mmCIF file of C-alpha atoms in Angstrom:
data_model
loop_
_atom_site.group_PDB
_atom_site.id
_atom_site.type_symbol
_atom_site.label_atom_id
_atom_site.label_comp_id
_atom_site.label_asym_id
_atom_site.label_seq_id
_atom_site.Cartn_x
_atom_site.Cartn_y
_atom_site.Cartn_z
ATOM 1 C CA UNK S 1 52.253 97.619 82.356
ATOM 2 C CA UNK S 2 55.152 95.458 82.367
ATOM 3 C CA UNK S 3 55.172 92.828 85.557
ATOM 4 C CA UNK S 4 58.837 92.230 87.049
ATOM 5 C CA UNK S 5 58.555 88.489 86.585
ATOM 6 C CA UNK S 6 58.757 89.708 82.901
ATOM 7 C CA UNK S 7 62.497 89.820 83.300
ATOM 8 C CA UNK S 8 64.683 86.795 82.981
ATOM 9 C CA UNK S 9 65.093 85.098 86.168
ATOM 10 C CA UNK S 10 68.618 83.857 85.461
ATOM 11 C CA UNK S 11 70.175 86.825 84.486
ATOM 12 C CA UNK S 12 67.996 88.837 87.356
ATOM 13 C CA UNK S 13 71.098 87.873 89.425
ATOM 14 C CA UNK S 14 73.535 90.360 90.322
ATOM 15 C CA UNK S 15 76.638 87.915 89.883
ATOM 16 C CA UNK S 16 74.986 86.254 86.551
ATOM 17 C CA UNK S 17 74.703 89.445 85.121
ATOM 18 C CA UNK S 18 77.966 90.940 85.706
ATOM 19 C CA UNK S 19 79.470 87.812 83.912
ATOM 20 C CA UNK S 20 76.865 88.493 81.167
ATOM 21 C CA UNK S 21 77.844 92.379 80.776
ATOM 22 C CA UNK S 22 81.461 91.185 80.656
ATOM 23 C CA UNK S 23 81.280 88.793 77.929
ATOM 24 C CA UNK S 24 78.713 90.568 76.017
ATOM 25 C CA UNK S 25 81.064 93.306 75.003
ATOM 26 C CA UNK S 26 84.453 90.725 74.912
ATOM 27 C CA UNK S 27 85.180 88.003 72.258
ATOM 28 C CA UNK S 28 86.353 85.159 75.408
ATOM 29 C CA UNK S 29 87.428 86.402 78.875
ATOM 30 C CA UNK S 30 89.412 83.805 81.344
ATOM 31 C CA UNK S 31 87.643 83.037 84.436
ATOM 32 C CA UNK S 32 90.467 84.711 86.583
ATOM 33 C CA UNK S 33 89.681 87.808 84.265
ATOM 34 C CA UNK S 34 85.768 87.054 85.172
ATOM 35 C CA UNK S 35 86.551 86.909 88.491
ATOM 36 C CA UNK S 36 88.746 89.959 89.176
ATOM 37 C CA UNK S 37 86.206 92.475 87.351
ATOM 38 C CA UNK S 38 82.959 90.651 89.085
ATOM 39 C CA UNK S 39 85.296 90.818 92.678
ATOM 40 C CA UNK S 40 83.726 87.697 93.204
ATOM 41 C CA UNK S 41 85.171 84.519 95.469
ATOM 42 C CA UNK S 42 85.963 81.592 92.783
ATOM 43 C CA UNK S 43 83.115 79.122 94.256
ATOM 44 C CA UNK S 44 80.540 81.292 93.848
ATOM 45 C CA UNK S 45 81.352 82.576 90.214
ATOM 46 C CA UNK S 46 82.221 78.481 89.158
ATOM 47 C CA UNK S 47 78.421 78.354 90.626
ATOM 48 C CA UNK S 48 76.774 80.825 88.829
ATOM 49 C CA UNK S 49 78.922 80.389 85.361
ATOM 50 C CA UNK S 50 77.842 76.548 85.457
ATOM 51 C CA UNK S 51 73.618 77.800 85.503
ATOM 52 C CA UNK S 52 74.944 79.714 82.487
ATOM 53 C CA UNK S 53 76.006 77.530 80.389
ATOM 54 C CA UNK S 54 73.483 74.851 81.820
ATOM 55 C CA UNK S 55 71.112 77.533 80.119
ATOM 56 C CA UNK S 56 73.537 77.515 77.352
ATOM 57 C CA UNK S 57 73.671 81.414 77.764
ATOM 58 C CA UNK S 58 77.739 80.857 77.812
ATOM 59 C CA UNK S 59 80.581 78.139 76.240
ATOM 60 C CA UNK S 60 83.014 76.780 78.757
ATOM 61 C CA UNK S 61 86.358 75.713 77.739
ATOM 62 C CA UNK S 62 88.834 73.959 79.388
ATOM 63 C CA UNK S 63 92.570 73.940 78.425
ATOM 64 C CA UNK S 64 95.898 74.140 79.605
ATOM 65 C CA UNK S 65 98.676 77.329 79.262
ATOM 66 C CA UNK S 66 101.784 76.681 80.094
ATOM 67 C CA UNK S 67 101.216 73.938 82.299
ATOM 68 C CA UNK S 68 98.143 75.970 83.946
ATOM 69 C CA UNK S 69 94.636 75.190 83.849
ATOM 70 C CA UNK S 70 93.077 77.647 81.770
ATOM 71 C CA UNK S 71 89.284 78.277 81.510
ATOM 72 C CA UNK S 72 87.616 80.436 78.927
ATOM 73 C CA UNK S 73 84.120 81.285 78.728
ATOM 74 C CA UNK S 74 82.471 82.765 76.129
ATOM 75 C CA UNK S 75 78.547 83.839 75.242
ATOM 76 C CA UNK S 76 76.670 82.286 72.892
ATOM 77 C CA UNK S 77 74.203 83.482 70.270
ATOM 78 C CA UNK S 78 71.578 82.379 72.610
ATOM 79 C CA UNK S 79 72.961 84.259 75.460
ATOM 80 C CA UNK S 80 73.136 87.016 73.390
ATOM 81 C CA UNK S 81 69.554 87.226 72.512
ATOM 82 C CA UNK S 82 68.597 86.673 76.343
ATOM 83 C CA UNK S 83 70.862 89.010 77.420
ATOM 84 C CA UNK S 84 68.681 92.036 74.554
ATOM 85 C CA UNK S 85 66.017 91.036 75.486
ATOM 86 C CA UNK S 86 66.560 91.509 79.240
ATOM 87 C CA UNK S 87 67.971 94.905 78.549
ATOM 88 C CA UNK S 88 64.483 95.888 76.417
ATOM 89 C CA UNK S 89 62.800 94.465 79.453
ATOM 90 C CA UNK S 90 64.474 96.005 82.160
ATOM 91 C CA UNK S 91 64.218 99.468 80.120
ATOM 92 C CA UNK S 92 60.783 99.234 79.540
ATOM 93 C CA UNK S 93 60.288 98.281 83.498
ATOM 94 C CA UNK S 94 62.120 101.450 84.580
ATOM 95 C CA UNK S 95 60.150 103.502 81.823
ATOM 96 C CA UNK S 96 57.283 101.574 80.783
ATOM 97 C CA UNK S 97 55.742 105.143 79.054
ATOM 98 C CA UNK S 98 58.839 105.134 76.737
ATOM 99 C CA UNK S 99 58.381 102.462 73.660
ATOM 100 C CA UNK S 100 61.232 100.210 73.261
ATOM 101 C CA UNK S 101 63.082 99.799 69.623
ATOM 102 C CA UNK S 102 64.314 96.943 68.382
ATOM 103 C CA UNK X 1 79.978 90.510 94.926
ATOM 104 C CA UNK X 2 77.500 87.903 96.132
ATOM 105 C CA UNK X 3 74.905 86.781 94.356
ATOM 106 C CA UNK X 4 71.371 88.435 95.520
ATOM 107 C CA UNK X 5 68.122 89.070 94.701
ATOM 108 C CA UNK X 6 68.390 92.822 93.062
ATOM 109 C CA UNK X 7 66.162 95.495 91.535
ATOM 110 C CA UNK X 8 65.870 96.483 88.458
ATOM 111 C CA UNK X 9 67.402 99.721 88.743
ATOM 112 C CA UNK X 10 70.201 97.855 90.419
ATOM 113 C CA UNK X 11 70.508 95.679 87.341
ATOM 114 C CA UNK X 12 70.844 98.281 84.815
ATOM 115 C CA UNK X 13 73.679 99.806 86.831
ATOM 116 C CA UNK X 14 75.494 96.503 87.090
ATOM 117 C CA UNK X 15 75.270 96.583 83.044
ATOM 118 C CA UNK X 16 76.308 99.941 82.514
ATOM 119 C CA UNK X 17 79.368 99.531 85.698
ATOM 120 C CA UNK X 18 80.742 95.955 84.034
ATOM 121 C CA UNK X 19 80.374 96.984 80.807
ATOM 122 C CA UNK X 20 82.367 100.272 81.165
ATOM 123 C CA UNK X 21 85.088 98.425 83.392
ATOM 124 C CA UNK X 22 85.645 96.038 80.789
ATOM 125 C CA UNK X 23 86.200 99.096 77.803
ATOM 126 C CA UNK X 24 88.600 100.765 80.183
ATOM 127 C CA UNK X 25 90.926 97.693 80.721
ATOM 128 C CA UNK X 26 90.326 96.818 76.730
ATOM 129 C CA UNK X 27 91.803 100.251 75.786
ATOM 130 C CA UNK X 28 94.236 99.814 72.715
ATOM 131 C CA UNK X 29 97.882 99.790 73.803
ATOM 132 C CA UNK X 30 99.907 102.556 73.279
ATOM 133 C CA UNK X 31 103.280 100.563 72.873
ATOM 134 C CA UNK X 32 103.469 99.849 69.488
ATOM 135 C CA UNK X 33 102.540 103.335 68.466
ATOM 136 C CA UNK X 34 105.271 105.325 70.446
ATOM 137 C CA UNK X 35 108.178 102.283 69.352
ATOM 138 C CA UNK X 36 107.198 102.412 65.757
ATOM 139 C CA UNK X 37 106.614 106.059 65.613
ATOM 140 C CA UNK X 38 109.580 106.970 67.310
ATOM 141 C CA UNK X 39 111.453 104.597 65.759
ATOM 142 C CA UNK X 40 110.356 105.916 61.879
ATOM 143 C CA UNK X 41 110.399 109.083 63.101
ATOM 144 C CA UNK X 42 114.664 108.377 63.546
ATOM 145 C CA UNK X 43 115.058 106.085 61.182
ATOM 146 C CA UNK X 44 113.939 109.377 58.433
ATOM 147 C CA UNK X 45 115.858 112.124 59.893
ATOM 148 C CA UNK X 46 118.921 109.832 60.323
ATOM 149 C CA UNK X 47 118.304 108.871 56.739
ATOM 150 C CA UNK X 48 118.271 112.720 55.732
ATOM 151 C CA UNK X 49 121.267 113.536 57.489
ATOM 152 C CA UNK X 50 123.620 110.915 56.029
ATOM 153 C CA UNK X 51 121.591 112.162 52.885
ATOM 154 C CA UNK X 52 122.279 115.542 53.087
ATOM 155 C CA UNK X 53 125.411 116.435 54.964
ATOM 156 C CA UNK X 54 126.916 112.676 54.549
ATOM 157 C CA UNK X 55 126.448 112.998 50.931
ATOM 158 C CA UNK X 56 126.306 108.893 51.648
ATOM 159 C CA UNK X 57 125.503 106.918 48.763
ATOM 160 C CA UNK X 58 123.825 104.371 50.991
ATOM 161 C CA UNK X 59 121.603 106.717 53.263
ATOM 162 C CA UNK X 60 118.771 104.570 52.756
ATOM 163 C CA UNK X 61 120.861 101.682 54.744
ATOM 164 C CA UNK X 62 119.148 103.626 57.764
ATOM 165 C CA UNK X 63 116.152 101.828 57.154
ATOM 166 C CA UNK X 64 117.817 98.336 58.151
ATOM 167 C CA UNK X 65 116.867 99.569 61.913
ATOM 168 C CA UNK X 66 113.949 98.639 61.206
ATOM 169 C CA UNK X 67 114.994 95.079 62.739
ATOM 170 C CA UNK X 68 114.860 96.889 66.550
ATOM 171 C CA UNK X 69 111.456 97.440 65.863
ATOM 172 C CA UNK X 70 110.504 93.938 64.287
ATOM 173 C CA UNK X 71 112.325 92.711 66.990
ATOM 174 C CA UNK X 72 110.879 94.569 69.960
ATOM 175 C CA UNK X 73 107.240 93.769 68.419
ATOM 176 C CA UNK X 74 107.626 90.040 68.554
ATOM 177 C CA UNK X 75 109.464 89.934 72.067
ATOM 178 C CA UNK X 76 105.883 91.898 73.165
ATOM 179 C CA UNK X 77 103.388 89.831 71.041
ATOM 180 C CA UNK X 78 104.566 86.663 72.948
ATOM 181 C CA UNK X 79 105.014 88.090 76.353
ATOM 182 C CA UNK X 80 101.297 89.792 75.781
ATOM 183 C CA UNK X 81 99.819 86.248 74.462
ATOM 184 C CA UNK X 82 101.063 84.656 77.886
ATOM 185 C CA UNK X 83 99.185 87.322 79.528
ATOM 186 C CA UNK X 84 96.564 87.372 77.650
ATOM 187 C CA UNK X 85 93.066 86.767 80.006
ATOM 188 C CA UNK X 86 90.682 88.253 77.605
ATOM 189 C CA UNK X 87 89.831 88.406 74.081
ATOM 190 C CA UNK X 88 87.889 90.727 71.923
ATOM 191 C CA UNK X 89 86.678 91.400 68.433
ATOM 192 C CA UNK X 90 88.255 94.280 67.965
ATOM 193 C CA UNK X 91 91.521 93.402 69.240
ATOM 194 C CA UNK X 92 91.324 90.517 66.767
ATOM 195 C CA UNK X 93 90.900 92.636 63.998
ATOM 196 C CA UNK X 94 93.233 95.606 64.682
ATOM 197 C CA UNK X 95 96.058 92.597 65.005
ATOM 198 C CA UNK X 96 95.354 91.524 61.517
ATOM 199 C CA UNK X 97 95.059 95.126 59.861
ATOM 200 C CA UNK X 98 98.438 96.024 61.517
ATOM 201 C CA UNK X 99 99.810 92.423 59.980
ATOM 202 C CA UNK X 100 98.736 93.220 57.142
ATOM 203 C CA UNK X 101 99.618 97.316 56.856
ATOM 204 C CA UNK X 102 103.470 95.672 57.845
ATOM 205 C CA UNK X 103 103.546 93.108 54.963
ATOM 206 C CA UNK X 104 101.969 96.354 52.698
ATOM 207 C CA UNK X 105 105.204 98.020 54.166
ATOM 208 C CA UNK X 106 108.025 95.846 53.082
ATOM 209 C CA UNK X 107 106.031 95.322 50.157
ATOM 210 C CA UNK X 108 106.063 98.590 49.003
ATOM 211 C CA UNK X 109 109.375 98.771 49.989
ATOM 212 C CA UNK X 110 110.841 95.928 47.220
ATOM 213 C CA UNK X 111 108.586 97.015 44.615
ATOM 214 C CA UNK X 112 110.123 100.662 44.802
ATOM 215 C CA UNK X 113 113.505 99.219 44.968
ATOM 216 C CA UNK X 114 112.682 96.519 41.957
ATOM 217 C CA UNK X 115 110.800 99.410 39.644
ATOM 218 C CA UNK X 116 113.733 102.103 40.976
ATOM 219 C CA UNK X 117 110.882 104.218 42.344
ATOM 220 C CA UNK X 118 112.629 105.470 45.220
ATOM 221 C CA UNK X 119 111.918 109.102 44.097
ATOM 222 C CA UNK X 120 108.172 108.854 44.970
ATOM 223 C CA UNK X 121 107.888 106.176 47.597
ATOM 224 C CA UNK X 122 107.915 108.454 50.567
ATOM 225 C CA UNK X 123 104.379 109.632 49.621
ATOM 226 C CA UNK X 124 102.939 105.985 49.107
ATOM 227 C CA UNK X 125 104.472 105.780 52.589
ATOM 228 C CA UNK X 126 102.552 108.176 53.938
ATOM 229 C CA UNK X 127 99.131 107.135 52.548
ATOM 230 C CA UNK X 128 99.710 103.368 53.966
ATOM 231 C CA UNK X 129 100.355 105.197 57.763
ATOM 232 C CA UNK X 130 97.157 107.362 57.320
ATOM 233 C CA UNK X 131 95.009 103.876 56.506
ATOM 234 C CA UNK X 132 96.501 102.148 59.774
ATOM 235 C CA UNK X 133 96.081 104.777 61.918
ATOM 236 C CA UNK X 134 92.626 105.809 60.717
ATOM 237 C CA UNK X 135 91.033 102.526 60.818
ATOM 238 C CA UNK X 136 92.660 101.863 64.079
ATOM 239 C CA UNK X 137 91.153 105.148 65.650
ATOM 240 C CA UNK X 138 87.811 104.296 63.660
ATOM 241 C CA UNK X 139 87.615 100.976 65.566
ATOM 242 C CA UNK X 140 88.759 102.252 69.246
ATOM 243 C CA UNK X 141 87.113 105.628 68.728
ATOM 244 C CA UNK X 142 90.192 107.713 69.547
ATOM 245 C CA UNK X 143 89.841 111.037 67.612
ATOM 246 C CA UNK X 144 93.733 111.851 67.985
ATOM 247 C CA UNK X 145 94.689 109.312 65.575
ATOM 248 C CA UNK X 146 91.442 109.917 63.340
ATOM 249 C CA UNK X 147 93.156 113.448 62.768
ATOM 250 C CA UNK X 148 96.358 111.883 62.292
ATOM 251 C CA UNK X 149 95.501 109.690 59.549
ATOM 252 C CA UNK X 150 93.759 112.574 57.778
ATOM 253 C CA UNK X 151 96.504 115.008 57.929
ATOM 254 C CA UNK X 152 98.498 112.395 56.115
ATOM 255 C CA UNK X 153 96.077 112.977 53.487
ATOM 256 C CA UNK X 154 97.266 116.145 53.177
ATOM 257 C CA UNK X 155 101.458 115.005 53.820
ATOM 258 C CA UNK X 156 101.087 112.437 51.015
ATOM 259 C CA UNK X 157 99.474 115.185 48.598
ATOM 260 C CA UNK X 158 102.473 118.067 49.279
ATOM 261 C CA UNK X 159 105.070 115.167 49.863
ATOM 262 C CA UNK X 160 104.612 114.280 46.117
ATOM 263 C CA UNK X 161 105.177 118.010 45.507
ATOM 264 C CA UNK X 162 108.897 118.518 46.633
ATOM 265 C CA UNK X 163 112.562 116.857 46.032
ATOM 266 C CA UNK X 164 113.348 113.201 47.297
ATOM 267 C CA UNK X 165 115.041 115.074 50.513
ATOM 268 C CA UNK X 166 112.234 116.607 51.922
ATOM 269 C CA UNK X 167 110.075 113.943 51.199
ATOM 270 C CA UNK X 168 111.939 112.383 54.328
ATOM 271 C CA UNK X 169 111.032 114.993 56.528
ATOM 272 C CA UNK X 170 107.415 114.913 55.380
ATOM 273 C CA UNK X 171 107.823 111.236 56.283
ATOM 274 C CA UNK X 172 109.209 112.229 59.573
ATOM 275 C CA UNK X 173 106.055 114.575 60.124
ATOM 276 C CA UNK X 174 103.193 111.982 59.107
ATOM 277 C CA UNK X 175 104.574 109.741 61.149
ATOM 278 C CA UNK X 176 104.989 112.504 64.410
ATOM 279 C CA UNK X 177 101.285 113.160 63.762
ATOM 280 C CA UNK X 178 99.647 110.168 62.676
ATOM 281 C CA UNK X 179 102.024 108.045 65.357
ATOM 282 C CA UNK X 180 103.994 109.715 68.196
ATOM 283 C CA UNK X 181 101.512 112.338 69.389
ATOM 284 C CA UNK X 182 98.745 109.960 69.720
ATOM 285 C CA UNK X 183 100.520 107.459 70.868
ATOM 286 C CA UNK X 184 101.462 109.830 74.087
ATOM 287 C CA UNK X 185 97.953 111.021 73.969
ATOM 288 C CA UNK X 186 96.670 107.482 74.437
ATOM 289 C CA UNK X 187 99.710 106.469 76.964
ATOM 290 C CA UNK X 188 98.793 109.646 79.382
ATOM 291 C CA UNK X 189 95.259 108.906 79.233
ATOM 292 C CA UNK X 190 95.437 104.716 79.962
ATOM 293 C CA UNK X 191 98.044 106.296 83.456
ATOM 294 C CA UNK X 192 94.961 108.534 84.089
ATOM 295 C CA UNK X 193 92.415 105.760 84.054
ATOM 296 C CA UNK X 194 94.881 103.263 85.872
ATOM 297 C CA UNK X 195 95.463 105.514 88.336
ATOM 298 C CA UNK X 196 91.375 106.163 88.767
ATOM 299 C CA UNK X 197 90.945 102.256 88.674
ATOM 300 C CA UNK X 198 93.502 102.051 91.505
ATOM 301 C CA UNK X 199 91.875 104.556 93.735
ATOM 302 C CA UNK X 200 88.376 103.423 93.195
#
């Protein structure tokens, strides 16, 4: 029987993992584009994207468009891997009788 | 959204919400479908009429409107690359396929005119808008233009059957089915979804 602590703490975050979902299935996304899809206020998201890539689940990159500050976040392979393996878990939580592939 | 302690339930439902949000707002734009289909799509018959009741030696000048559409693509690439917020893979590759498939076109185009192969070009034609469209549809699983590029199987096949002519209206048709009706498919269904996103 899978335990709930078996599931990654820092995406086990209802803000973390929206950002995760997001750039999981997106090459980069901006962090106004992060921000409108999470509906989330800009100091909490700058918050939770900055565990992220303290984790080094995500790349942050700063740069300017047309005289704009532009961030860009991306996942990394590392993030990746958390973020299947947190999706196994969380399946095999909800349905522990089920065997997981993969 | 604030950030709180959750379930797991509650996770897999932010997953499955966030991830489907993002594929509707990623949907592939209909734009250049509808102005390069509709723009072929005049470009042939105008080409068969000076052909046919013109008699003009130089029908296939028609083709030189082509420019409106060059034009109109790189006015929307640059306005969409200001806009641009988010990135993907497949929008990546679906830029360079269509680069390429247009560099195939005017390609095509010389070598005919070099080789005087005008007679059978219209078929060639024809296969390179079934390739586009199919992989496209492939990639952004959209069975209208999956069908599209297959019936230009066929097109290509009876195009090379018939007179120079009609091989311009066959051109005409491959592009109303492999372009145009998808192309309004796709358009009505990204108002639908906007229109869902806006209410929700």
């Amino acid at each position: 029987m899978n335990d709930f602590k078996d599931l990654d703490g820092l995406l086990h975050s209802q803000l973390r993992l929206a950002v995760m979902s997001i750039l999981i299935s997106v090459k980069e996304a901006e962090f106004t584009y992060l921000r409108e899809k999470t509906r989330s206020t800009p100091g909490n998201l700058s918050v939770q994207i900055q565990k992220l890539k303290e984790a080094e689940y995500i790349e942050v990159k700063k740069s300017f468009r047309a005289n704009y500050p532009q961030t860009l976040c991306r996942i990394t392979p590392r993030g990746s891997r958390a973020f299947e393996n947190y999706v196994k878990a969380i399946r095999q939580y909800l349905d522990p009788a089920k065997p997981q592939k993969g | 959204m604030e950030d709180q302690q959750f379930s797991a339930e509650d996770g897999l439902k932010v997953i499955q919400d966030m991830i489907s949000r993002t594929r509707e707002d990623l949907s592939y734009d209909s734009f250049y479908l509808l102005l390069w289909g509709w723009l072929v799509v005049s470009i042939c018959l105008l080409q068969f009429i000076l052909l046919e009741y013109f008699k003009w030696p130089y029908h296939y000048l028609a083709w030189t409107l082509i420019w409106i559409g060059i034009i109109a693509s790189i006015i929307r690439a640059i306005t969409e690359k200001r806009r641009e917020r988010v990135r993907t893979y497949v929008g990546d590759a679906l830029k360079f396929i269509w680069l390429g498939m247009f560099a195939a076109f005017i390609i095509l185009g010389s070598v005919c005119g070099i080789l005087q192969l005008w007679q059978g070009c219209f078929p060639l034609y024809i296969i390179l808008y079934s390739l586009g469209t199919f992989i496209t549809g492939g990639l952004i699983r959209f069975k209208p233009l999956l069908i599209g590029g297959m019936a230009c199987w066929v097109l290509a096949i009876v195009a090379a059957l018939v007179p120079y002519d009609l091989q311009i209206i066959f051109g005409a048709v491959a592009i109303l089915v492999s372009y145009v009706i998808p192309g309004h498919i796709l358009r009505y269904r990204q108002i639908q979804r906007h229109k869902l996103s806006q209410a929700s």
